[in-house]
Amino acid sequence: MKIPIYLDYASTTPVDPKVSQKMIKYLTINGIFGNPNSRSHSYGWEAENAIIKARKQIASLIGADSEEIIFTSGATESNNIAIKNTSYLLKKRYKHIITSLTEHKSVLNICAKLEKKGFKITRIIPDINNGLINLKKILESIRSDTFLISLMHANNEIGTINDIKNIGKLCKNNNIIFHVDASQSVGKIPINLKKMNIDLMSFSSHKLYGPKGIGGLFIKKKSKIFLKKNIYQKNNNNNVQFGTLPVHQIVGMGEAYKIAKKEMFYEIPKLYYFKKKLWKGLKKISGIKINGDFKKSIPNILNISFNYIDNISLIMILKNLAISTGSACSSGNKESSYVLKSIGINDNLAKNTLRLSIGRFTTKKEINYSIKYIKDSIKKYNFFFKTL
Ligand SMILES: *Cc1c(COP(=O)(O)O)cnc(C)c1O
């Protein structure tokens, strides 16, 4: 068992060995290293075919058509393109965007920037405790100049799953573009874009056992407003980066998505089982509390708070576990999590919070070890402070 045990799959996942093996074949002189834009020889054609295949694999996992996928450097860029480009496209007539307080920083930042440029932003407060976005609150926020609703599918800190199917219906009925950040949910819970009214969807490769630095944006073909044509200038590889596509990255992402599609139906129950086991083992610790909604959340995230122990101490006493004090992006600073604050968790408790996230390579042995290790460490800590 490798120590520290990796329990931070929600911030990034290791590349699946099957993925890295595949990627290696797209780099060197004996592999398919050509420029997909090279039209005059087989090196280029092979590279282009590899991209076509990867795009199909990605589309297939989310129920999209190949032509509806564009490649980006990751979900951060996808979020930026989706929100910024839609806004500038429609700014003559529409001014209002609806989002929520629990979105990823990349969404919140771009919305804040647009606000400074004159757009109006409504940030919905999620339901206290479970963190879900209530449909009634969305409906109440809609104005005559609302053109975009941007909400995440699953939250990266507490794992809560929003009802994107019904939010999509609501958007359609009100003629509003719907953007979904699905970075945490793709491959973790089933998504079928054919059955949903989603216009734009962001996703990443490195949250699903693919390489970092590559991601995608789904742009619905039959969107009311013809987004695709306007959002980016089409070139023959459907990429927004305009330059040479990173074939090895794209092939890696394709393979990762293919594997996810094949494995998710026994991977999901396995992860739910581990998460349940983890919580069952930990919940007897006095002063422990679970954040978010255990049932309406993705199978790999468990967010817990401890009364009386701040997370700097927690990280120190739990040094055999690689865990996060919130999301990766906010664990660097000492501010308590804005996601937890927005679901009504007081500042103190929010500072005493850990996110445990599990994944494909988590083992039963690691779960058992972690439960015992956390229990013992906290017991020792409490004993130490009692005897002071
Ligand atoms: C990780 C994450 C992102 C950013 O994805 P990158 O591919 O790392 O840019 C955006 N949104 C959510 C919800 C995430 O979890």
XYZ file of C-alpha atoms and ligand atoms in Angstrom:
403
model
C 0.000 0.000 0.000
C 1.454 3.328 -1.050
C 1.587 6.002 1.671
C 0.234 8.640 1.607
C -2.947 7.049 0.344
C -4.336 9.075 -2.513
C -7.796 10.295 -1.543
C -7.905 13.362 -3.756
C -9.343 12.022 -7.013
C -11.669 15.012 -7.299
C -8.721 17.354 -7.812
C -7.089 15.119 -10.395
C -6.826 11.451 -11.265
C -3.771 9.464 -12.272
C -3.664 8.565 -15.943
C -4.930 5.033 -16.491
C -1.974 2.856 -17.616
C -4.010 1.791 -20.673
C -4.287 5.464 -21.566
C -0.594 6.243 -21.177
C 0.336 3.180 -23.220
C -1.864 4.414 -25.991
C -0.503 7.959 -25.807
C 3.100 6.799 -26.178
C 2.232 5.538 -29.645
C 1.462 9.077 -30.777
C 4.756 10.770 -30.089
C 7.873 9.250 -31.607
C 9.251 8.592 -35.099
C 7.872 5.045 -35.098
C 4.479 6.223 -33.940
C 1.719 8.437 -35.312
C 3.316 11.809 -34.672
C 2.162 13.704 -37.759
C 0.395 17.022 -37.923
C -3.327 16.393 -38.385
C -3.442 19.442 -40.652
C -0.953 17.916 -43.091
C -3.102 16.949 -46.029
C -0.459 15.619 -48.369
C 0.835 12.450 -46.707
C -0.128 9.513 -44.550
C 1.502 10.921 -41.382
C -1.041 13.689 -41.405
C -3.971 11.474 -42.382
C -3.226 8.978 -39.622
C -3.072 11.735 -37.057
C -6.339 13.158 -38.315
C -7.976 9.743 -38.152
C -6.794 9.348 -34.579
C -8.535 12.600 -33.692
C -11.726 11.588 -35.462
C -11.745 8.339 -33.502
C -11.062 10.041 -30.163
C -13.809 12.567 -30.790
C -16.242 9.697 -31.388
C -15.181 8.009 -28.148
C -15.701 11.207 -26.199
C -19.040 11.962 -27.830
C -20.212 8.430 -27.185
C -19.748 8.669 -23.403
C -21.984 11.736 -23.129
C -24.516 10.998 -25.859
C -23.332 13.734 -28.212
C -22.488 13.734 -31.907
C -18.830 13.969 -32.881
C -19.289 17.334 -34.569
C -20.678 18.764 -31.361
C -17.344 18.450 -29.543
C -14.535 20.985 -29.654
C -11.226 20.559 -27.892
C -9.876 22.972 -25.320
C -7.049 22.928 -22.791
C -9.437 21.847 -20.048
C -12.740 22.650 -18.404
C -11.509 26.054 -17.250
C -11.046 27.122 -20.851
C -14.323 25.465 -21.884
C -16.187 27.427 -19.203
C -14.547 30.631 -20.352
C -15.331 30.097 -24.012
C -18.895 29.024 -23.327
C -19.818 31.942 -21.097
C -17.743 34.719 -22.636
C -18.493 33.957 -26.259
C -22.224 33.517 -25.677
C -22.302 36.814 -23.812
C -20.520 38.790 -26.505
C -22.621 37.129 -29.153
C -25.848 38.285 -27.545
C -24.835 41.487 -25.786
C -26.825 43.767 -28.058
C -30.121 42.401 -26.803
C -29.507 40.520 -23.587
C -27.737 41.405 -20.369
C -28.626 38.907 -17.680
C -26.887 35.677 -16.613
C -27.992 33.280 -13.892
C -25.419 31.158 -12.088
C -24.906 29.991 -8.505
C -22.697 30.663 -5.510
C -21.277 27.146 -5.574
C -19.846 27.186 -9.090
C -16.222 26.489 -9.836
C -13.946 29.530 -9.596
C -13.483 29.549 -13.363
C -17.207 30.240 -13.829
C -17.434 32.742 -10.978
C -14.394 34.658 -12.227
C -15.647 35.047 -15.763
C -19.068 36.127 -14.474
C -17.425 38.739 -12.246
C -15.505 40.066 -15.236
C -18.661 40.269 -17.331
C -20.385 42.084 -14.501
C -17.729 44.785 -14.690
C -18.477 45.112 -18.394
C -22.137 45.824 -17.733
C -23.722 42.381 -17.650
C -26.079 41.593 -14.776
C -25.395 38.445 -12.800
C -27.737 36.602 -10.448
C -25.922 34.134 -8.207
C -28.417 31.685 -6.788
C -27.971 30.653 -3.165
C -28.169 26.855 -2.988
C -30.451 25.080 -0.544
C -29.057 25.080 2.942
C -27.337 21.844 3.943
C -27.651 19.839 0.747
C -26.323 22.503 -1.632
C -28.833 21.794 -4.391
C -30.016 24.528 -6.732
C -33.743 24.856 -6.368
C -35.748 25.125 -9.590
C -38.131 27.624 -8.051
C -35.252 29.954 -7.271
C -34.095 29.766 -10.873
C -37.577 30.485 -12.157
C -37.886 33.491 -9.854
C -34.561 34.859 -11.095
C -35.422 34.795 -14.791
C -35.841 38.227 -16.391
C -36.835 39.291 -19.865
C -33.187 39.861 -20.728
C -31.851 36.580 -19.313
C -29.931 34.761 -22.019
C -27.752 32.277 -20.145
C -27.972 29.941 -17.182
C -24.663 28.412 -16.154
C -24.776 25.731 -13.478
C -22.594 22.788 -12.606
C -23.773 19.212 -12.800
C -21.896 17.920 -9.735
C -20.140 20.094 -7.213
C -16.401 19.599 -6.833
C -16.343 20.088 -3.062
C -19.453 18.386 -1.752
C -20.394 16.228 -4.741
C -24.033 17.357 -4.861
C -25.772 16.605 -8.166
C -28.017 19.260 -9.666
C -31.198 18.332 -11.511
C -29.874 19.382 -14.899
C -32.595 17.542 -16.755
C -35.346 19.702 -15.334
C -33.256 22.868 -15.309
C -32.725 22.199 -19.016
C -36.462 21.993 -19.595
C -36.930 25.243 -17.773
C -34.290 26.885 -19.963
C -35.884 25.591 -23.113
C -39.335 26.845 -22.096
C -37.902 30.273 -21.413
C -35.670 30.454 -24.461
C -32.481 30.597 -22.416
C -29.141 29.026 -23.275
C -28.073 26.396 -20.758
C -24.404 25.842 -19.963
C -23.380 22.985 -17.684
C -19.975 22.453 -16.090
C -19.823 18.664 -15.967
C -16.159 18.310 -15.021
C -16.925 16.231 -11.941
C -19.808 14.197 -13.280
C -18.756 12.928 -16.699
C -17.967 9.234 -16.325
C -19.056 9.241 -12.669
C -22.776 9.279 -13.321
C -24.569 8.590 -16.615
C -25.188 11.598 -18.864
C -27.115 11.446 -22.098
C -27.124 14.777 -23.879
C -29.617 13.508 -26.431
C -32.209 13.387 -23.682
C -31.457 16.776 -22.168
C -31.824 20.384 -23.147
C -28.237 21.359 -22.678
C -26.693 23.789 -25.164
C -23.143 23.904 -23.866
C -21.293 21.482 -21.623
C -17.727 21.688 -20.291
C -15.682 18.660 -19.339
C -12.124 17.703 -18.632
C -9.807 14.778 -19.279
C -7.728 14.710 -16.103
C -10.693 14.157 -13.789
C -11.376 10.897 -15.620
C -7.991 9.142 -15.855
C -6.882 10.989 -18.965
C -3.957 13.415 -19.335
C -3.969 16.994 -18.056
C -4.111 19.939 -20.411
C -6.960 18.739 -22.574
C -10.702 19.042 -22.255
C -13.780 19.635 -24.302
C -16.803 21.762 -24.873
C -20.033 20.325 -26.212
C -21.942 22.752 -28.409
C -25.403 21.551 -29.344
C -25.992 21.366 -33.064
C -29.655 22.167 -32.869
C -29.333 24.934 -30.358
C -31.978 27.636 -30.710
C -29.389 30.248 -31.274
C -26.901 28.816 -33.670
C -24.068 28.827 -31.189
C -21.687 26.594 -32.962
C -21.267 28.690 -36.035
C -20.832 31.811 -34.008
C -18.891 30.682 -31.010
C -15.756 29.871 -32.911
C -14.494 30.044 -36.441
C -14.778 26.595 -37.869
C -11.660 25.063 -39.290
C -11.271 21.534 -40.481
C -10.424 20.081 -37.107
C -13.142 21.740 -35.066
C -10.653 23.128 -32.606
C -10.710 26.473 -30.911
C -7.017 26.588 -30.429
C -6.549 27.062 -34.170
C -3.029 25.690 -34.007
C -1.870 22.114 -34.279
C -3.995 19.823 -32.167
C -2.162 17.848 -29.457
C -2.837 14.426 -30.944
C -1.376 12.402 -28.065
C -3.468 14.326 -25.536
C -6.641 13.926 -27.545
C -6.012 10.227 -28.136
C -5.415 9.850 -24.384
C -8.640 11.615 -23.548
C -10.514 9.468 -26.088
C -9.132 6.280 -24.610
C -9.941 7.441 -21.074
C -13.526 8.186 -22.069
C -13.828 4.851 -23.854
C -12.630 3.030 -20.744
C -15.019 5.047 -18.553
C -17.955 4.083 -20.735
C -17.017 0.437 -20.553
C -16.291 0.351 -16.829
C -18.685 2.829 -15.270
C -21.470 0.382 -14.692
C -19.482 -1.606 -12.226
C -17.204 1.242 -11.182
C -20.096 3.405 -9.934
C -21.513 0.784 -7.523
C -17.993 0.009 -6.309
C -17.331 3.662 -5.502
C -20.711 4.103 -3.798
C -19.953 1.020 -1.737
C -16.562 2.407 -0.699
C -18.007 5.810 0.102
C -20.741 4.268 2.233
C -18.170 2.121 3.984
C -15.984 5.135 4.626
C -18.804 7.180 6.106
C -20.146 4.260 8.135
C -16.689 3.818 9.596
C -16.185 7.491 10.393
C -19.581 8.694 11.504
C -19.149 7.486 15.073
C -16.325 9.942 15.677
C -17.770 12.524 18.029
C -18.388 15.923 16.460
C -18.135 14.648 12.882
C -20.628 15.842 10.296
C -21.208 15.134 6.618
C -21.697 18.076 4.247
C -23.964 17.988 1.240
C -26.497 15.342 0.373
C -25.263 11.784 0.752
C -27.870 10.378 -1.624
C -27.923 13.090 -4.269
C -24.191 13.162 -4.751
C -21.597 11.578 -6.980
C -20.090 8.304 -5.791
C -16.558 9.500 -5.208
C -16.744 12.562 -2.935
C -17.213 12.599 0.827
C -17.043 15.998 2.505
C -16.849 16.016 6.291
C -16.411 18.536 9.083
C -15.019 17.949 12.544
C -16.101 19.981 15.489
C -13.079 21.400 17.340
C -10.279 20.472 14.901
C -9.196 22.946 12.259
C -8.098 21.616 8.915
C -4.478 22.692 9.227
C -4.214 20.409 12.260
C -6.217 17.754 10.439
C -3.859 17.719 7.464
C -0.943 17.478 9.896
C -2.293 14.648 12.012
C -3.537 12.782 8.935
C -0.291 12.982 7.016
C -0.597 9.404 5.715
C -3.572 10.469 3.641
C -3.455 12.724 0.583
C -6.647 14.677 1.175
C -7.921 18.128 0.454
C -9.246 20.784 2.785
C -11.725 21.902 0.176
C -11.297 22.019 -3.541
C -7.756 22.085 -4.891
C -8.156 25.642 -6.052
C -9.063 26.979 -2.642
C -6.989 24.684 -0.436
C -3.961 26.859 -1.092
C -5.380 29.779 0.823
C -6.556 29.995 4.396
C -9.980 31.358 3.535
C -12.664 28.849 4.374
C -14.544 27.389 1.457
C -17.088 29.663 -0.250
C -19.074 26.574 -1.233
C -19.512 25.501 2.378
C -20.307 29.050 3.482
C -22.992 29.288 0.816
C -24.734 26.162 2.087
C -24.993 27.675 5.517
C -22.050 26.065 7.234
C -20.562 28.497 9.698
C -17.084 29.835 9.205
C -15.628 27.801 12.029
C -16.964 24.492 10.870
C -16.074 25.305 7.270
C -12.484 25.686 8.416
C -12.610 22.201 9.965
C -13.477 20.435 6.761
C -11.940 17.697 4.675
C -12.818 16.392 1.262
C -12.067 12.713 0.756
C -12.385 11.599 -2.834
C -11.885 8.097 -4.094
C -11.464 6.586 -7.537
C -10.646 3.723 -9.845
C -7.473 2.656 -8.073
C -8.794 2.919 -4.520
C -8.746 -0.463 -2.788
C -10.737 -1.977 0.048
C -7.516 -2.202 2.022
C -6.953 1.538 1.624
C -10.494 2.301 2.754
C -10.134 0.123 5.842
C -6.746 1.600 6.647
C -8.042 5.151 6.220
C -11.002 4.611 8.548
C -8.845 3.184 11.298
C -6.128 5.768 10.742
C -8.512 8.724 10.946
C -10.244 7.336 14.042
C -6.967 6.588 15.833
C -5.366 9.893 14.887
C -8.307 11.911 16.144
C -8.480 9.890 19.331
C -4.795 10.594 19.940
C -5.261 14.275 19.164
C -8.202 14.592 21.529
C -6.368 12.709 24.249
C -3.342 14.949 23.865
C -5.405 18.103 24.220
C -7.389 16.739 27.146
C -4.176 16.025 29.036
C -2.638 19.426 28.378
C -11.576 20.627 -12.160
C -12.751 21.424 -12.447
C -12.716 22.452 -13.406
C -11.451 22.818 -14.135
O -11.029 21.813 -15.001
P -9.584 21.872 -15.669
O -9.665 20.843 -16.756
O -8.612 21.526 -14.607
O -9.397 23.237 -16.209
C -13.875 23.152 -13.635
N -14.997 22.872 -12.989
C -15.077 21.895 -12.059
C -16.365 21.623 -11.375
C -13.952 21.146 -11.760
O -14.034 20.190 -10.832
